[in-house]
One Martini backbone bead per residue (centre of mass of N, CA, C, O) as a GRO file, in nm:
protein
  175
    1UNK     BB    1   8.480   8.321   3.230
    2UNK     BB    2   8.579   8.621   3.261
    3UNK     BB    3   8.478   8.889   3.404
    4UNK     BB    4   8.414   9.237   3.351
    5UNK     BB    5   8.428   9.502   3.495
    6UNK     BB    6   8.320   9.769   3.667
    7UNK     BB    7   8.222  10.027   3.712
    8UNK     BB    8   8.119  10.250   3.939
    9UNK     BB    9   7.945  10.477   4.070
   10UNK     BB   10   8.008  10.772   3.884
   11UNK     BB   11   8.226  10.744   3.709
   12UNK     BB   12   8.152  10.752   3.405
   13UNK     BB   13   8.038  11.085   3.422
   14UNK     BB   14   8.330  11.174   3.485
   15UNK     BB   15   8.508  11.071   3.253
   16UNK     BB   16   8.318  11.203   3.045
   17UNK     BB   17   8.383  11.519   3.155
   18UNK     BB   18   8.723  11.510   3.183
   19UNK     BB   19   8.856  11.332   2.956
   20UNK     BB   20   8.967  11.586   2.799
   21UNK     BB   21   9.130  11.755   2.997
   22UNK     BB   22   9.345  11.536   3.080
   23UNK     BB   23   9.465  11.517   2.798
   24UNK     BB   24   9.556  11.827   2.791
   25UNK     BB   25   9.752  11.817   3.013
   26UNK     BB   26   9.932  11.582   2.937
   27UNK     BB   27  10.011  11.733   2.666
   28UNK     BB   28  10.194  11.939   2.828
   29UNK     BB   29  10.369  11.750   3.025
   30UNK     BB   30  10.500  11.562   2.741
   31UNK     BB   31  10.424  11.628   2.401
   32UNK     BB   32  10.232  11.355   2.366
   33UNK     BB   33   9.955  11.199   2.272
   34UNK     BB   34  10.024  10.892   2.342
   35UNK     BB   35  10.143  11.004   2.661
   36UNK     BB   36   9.886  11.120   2.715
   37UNK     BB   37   9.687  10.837   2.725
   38UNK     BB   38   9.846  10.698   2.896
   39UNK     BB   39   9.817  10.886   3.162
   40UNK     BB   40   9.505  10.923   3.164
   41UNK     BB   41   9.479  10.609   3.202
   42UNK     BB   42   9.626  10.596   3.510
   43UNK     BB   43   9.440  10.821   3.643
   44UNK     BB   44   9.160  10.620   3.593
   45UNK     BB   45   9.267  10.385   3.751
   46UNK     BB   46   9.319  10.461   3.987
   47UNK     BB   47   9.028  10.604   4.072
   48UNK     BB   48   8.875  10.357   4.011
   49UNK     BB   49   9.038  10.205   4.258
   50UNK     BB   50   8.959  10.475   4.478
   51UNK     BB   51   8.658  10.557   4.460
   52UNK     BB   52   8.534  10.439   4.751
   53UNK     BB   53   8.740  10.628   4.935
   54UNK     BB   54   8.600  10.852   4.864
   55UNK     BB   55   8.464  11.135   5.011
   56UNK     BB   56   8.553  11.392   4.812
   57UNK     BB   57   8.371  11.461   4.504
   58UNK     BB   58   8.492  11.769   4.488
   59UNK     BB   59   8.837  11.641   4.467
   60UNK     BB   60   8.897  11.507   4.227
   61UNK     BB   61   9.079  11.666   4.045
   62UNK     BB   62   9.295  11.664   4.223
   63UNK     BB   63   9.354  11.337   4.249
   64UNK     BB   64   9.388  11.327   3.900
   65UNK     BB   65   9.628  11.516   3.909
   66UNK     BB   66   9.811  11.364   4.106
   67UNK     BB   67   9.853  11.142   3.935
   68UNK     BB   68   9.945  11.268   3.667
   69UNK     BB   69  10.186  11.357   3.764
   70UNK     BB   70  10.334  11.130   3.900
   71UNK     BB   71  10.296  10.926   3.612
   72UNK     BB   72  10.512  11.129   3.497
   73UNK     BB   73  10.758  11.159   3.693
   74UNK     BB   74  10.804  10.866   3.679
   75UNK     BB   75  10.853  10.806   3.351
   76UNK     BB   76  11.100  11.003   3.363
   77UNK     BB   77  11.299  10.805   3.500
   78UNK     BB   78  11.325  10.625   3.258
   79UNK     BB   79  11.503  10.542   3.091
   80UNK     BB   80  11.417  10.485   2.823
   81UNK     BB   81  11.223  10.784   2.801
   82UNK     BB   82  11.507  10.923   2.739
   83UNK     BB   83  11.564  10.793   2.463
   84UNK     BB   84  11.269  10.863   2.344
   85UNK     BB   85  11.168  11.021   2.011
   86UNK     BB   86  10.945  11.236   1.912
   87UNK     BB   87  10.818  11.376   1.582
   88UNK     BB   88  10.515  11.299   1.515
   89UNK     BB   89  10.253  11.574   1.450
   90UNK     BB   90   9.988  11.562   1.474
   91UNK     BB   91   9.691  11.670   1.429
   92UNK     BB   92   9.320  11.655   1.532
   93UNK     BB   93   9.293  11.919   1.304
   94UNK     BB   94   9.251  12.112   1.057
   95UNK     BB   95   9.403  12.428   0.990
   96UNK     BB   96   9.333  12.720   0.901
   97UNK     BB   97   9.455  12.995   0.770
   98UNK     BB   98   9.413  13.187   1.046
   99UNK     BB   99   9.583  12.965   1.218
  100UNK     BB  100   9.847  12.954   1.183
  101UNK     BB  101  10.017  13.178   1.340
  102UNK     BB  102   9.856  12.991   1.595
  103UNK     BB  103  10.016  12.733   1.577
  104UNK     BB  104  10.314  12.820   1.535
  105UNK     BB  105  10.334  12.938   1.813
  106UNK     BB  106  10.256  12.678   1.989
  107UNK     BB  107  10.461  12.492   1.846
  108UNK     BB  108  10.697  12.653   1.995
  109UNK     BB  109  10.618  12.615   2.254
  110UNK     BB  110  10.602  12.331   2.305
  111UNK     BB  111  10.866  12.271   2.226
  112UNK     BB  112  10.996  12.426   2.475
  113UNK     BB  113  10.868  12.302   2.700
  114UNK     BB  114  11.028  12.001   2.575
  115UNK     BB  115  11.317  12.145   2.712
  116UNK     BB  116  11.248  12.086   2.964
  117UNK     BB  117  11.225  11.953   3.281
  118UNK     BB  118  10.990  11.780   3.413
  119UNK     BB  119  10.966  11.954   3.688
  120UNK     BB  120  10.898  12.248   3.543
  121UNK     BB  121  10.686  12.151   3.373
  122UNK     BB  122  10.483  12.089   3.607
  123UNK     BB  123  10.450  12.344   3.727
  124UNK     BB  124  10.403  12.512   3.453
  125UNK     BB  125  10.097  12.355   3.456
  126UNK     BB  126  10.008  12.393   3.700
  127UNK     BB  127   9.986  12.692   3.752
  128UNK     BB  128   9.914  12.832   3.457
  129UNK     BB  129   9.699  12.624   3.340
  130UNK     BB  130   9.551  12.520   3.646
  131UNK     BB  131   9.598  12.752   3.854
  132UNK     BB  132   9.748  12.695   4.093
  133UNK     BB  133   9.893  12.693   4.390
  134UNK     BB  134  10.189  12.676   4.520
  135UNK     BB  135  10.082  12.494   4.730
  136UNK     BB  136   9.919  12.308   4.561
  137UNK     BB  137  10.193  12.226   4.397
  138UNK     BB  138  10.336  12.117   4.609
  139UNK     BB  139  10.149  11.906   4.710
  140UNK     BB  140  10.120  11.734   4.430
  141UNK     BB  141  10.466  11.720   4.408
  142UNK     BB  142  10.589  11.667   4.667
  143UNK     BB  143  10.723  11.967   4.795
  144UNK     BB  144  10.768  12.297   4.833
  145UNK     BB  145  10.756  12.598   4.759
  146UNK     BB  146  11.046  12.685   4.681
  147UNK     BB  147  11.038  12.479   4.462
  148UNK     BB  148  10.800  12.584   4.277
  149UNK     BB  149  10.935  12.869   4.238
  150UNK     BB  150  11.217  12.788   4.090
  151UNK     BB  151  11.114  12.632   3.876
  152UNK     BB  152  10.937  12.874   3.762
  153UNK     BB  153  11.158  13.069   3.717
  154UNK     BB  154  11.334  12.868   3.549
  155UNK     BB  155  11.151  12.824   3.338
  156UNK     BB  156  11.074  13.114   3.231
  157UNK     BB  157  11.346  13.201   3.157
  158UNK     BB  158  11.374  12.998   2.956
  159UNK     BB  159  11.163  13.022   2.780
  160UNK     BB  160  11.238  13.302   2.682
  161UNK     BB  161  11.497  13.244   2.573
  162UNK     BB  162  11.353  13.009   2.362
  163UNK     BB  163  11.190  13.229   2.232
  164UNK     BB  164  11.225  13.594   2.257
  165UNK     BB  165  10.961  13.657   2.523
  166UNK     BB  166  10.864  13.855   2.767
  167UNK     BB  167  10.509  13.849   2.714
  168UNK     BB  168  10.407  13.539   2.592
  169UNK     BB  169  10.468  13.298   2.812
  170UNK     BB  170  10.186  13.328   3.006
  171UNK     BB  171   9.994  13.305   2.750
  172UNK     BB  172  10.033  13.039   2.652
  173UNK     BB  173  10.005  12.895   2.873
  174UNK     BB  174   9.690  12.975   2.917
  175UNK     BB  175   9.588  12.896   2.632
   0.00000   0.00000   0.00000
């Protein structure tokens, strides 16, 4: 009878504590609650096998987010992935009547967003939701930094066009 794996000591606390960040970081970078659970259990996978060799434990987030971008932009790459298409949109809990108006943008930049294409939309979930610097955004996503600018400005410039919205697209990334 095979014994089932053990988490690493720590591994635990870590992943109770992040494991729904990360989950919504990944429902950013894909639009899909399931292939962001796909991606979140992806970069947890990695991290338990990868976890005895961390040496600064002060680092995981940033390990955990390399992986998620990796896992995300591998997945874009599948011929399968790029043909097929979720309609299908739950909420996690029902918006009460004030929340309307802030679902329904919410909802509007979500699709907008699902129209980049995925390297400027990693681009833009690492800068503007994850706050990270250039060089950090460059450096997760193995690219230069002039490559993670040009993203982000044509990225925005996209999301404006398909907005109408020249003032609320860096605020809605970031709420």
């Amino acid at each position: 009878m095979p014994r089932e794996p053990v988490p690493p000591p720590g591994f635990d606390d870590y992943f109770a504590a992040r494991r729904d960040a990360v989950r919504r970081t990944a429902f950013l970078l894909c639009g899909d609650w399931h292939w962001a659970d796909d991606l979140t259990q992806a970069a947890f996978m990695r991290l338990a096998v990868s976890w005895g060799r961390v040496q600064d434990h002060g680092a995981l987030d940033a390990f955990v987010r390399t992986c998620l971008l990796r896992a995300y932009l591998s997945e874009t790459r599948r011929a399968w992935r790029r043909r097929e298409l979720t309609h299908a949109e739950v909420p996690d809990q029902p918006a009460g009547p004030d929340d309307a108006e802030r679902s329904a943008a919410r909802a509007a930049f979500t699709a907008a967003l699902g129209q980049l294409p995925p390297r400027q939309r990693a681009v833009l979930v690492c800068r503007y939701y994850q706050d990270l610097s250039v060089a950090a955004t460059a450096e997760a996503m193995r690219c230069s930094e002039g490559t993670v600018k040009s993203h982000a400005a044509r990225a925005l410039a996209r999301l404006k066009e398909l907005l109408g919205d020249d003032e609320g697209v860096r605020h809605d990334i970031s709420a």
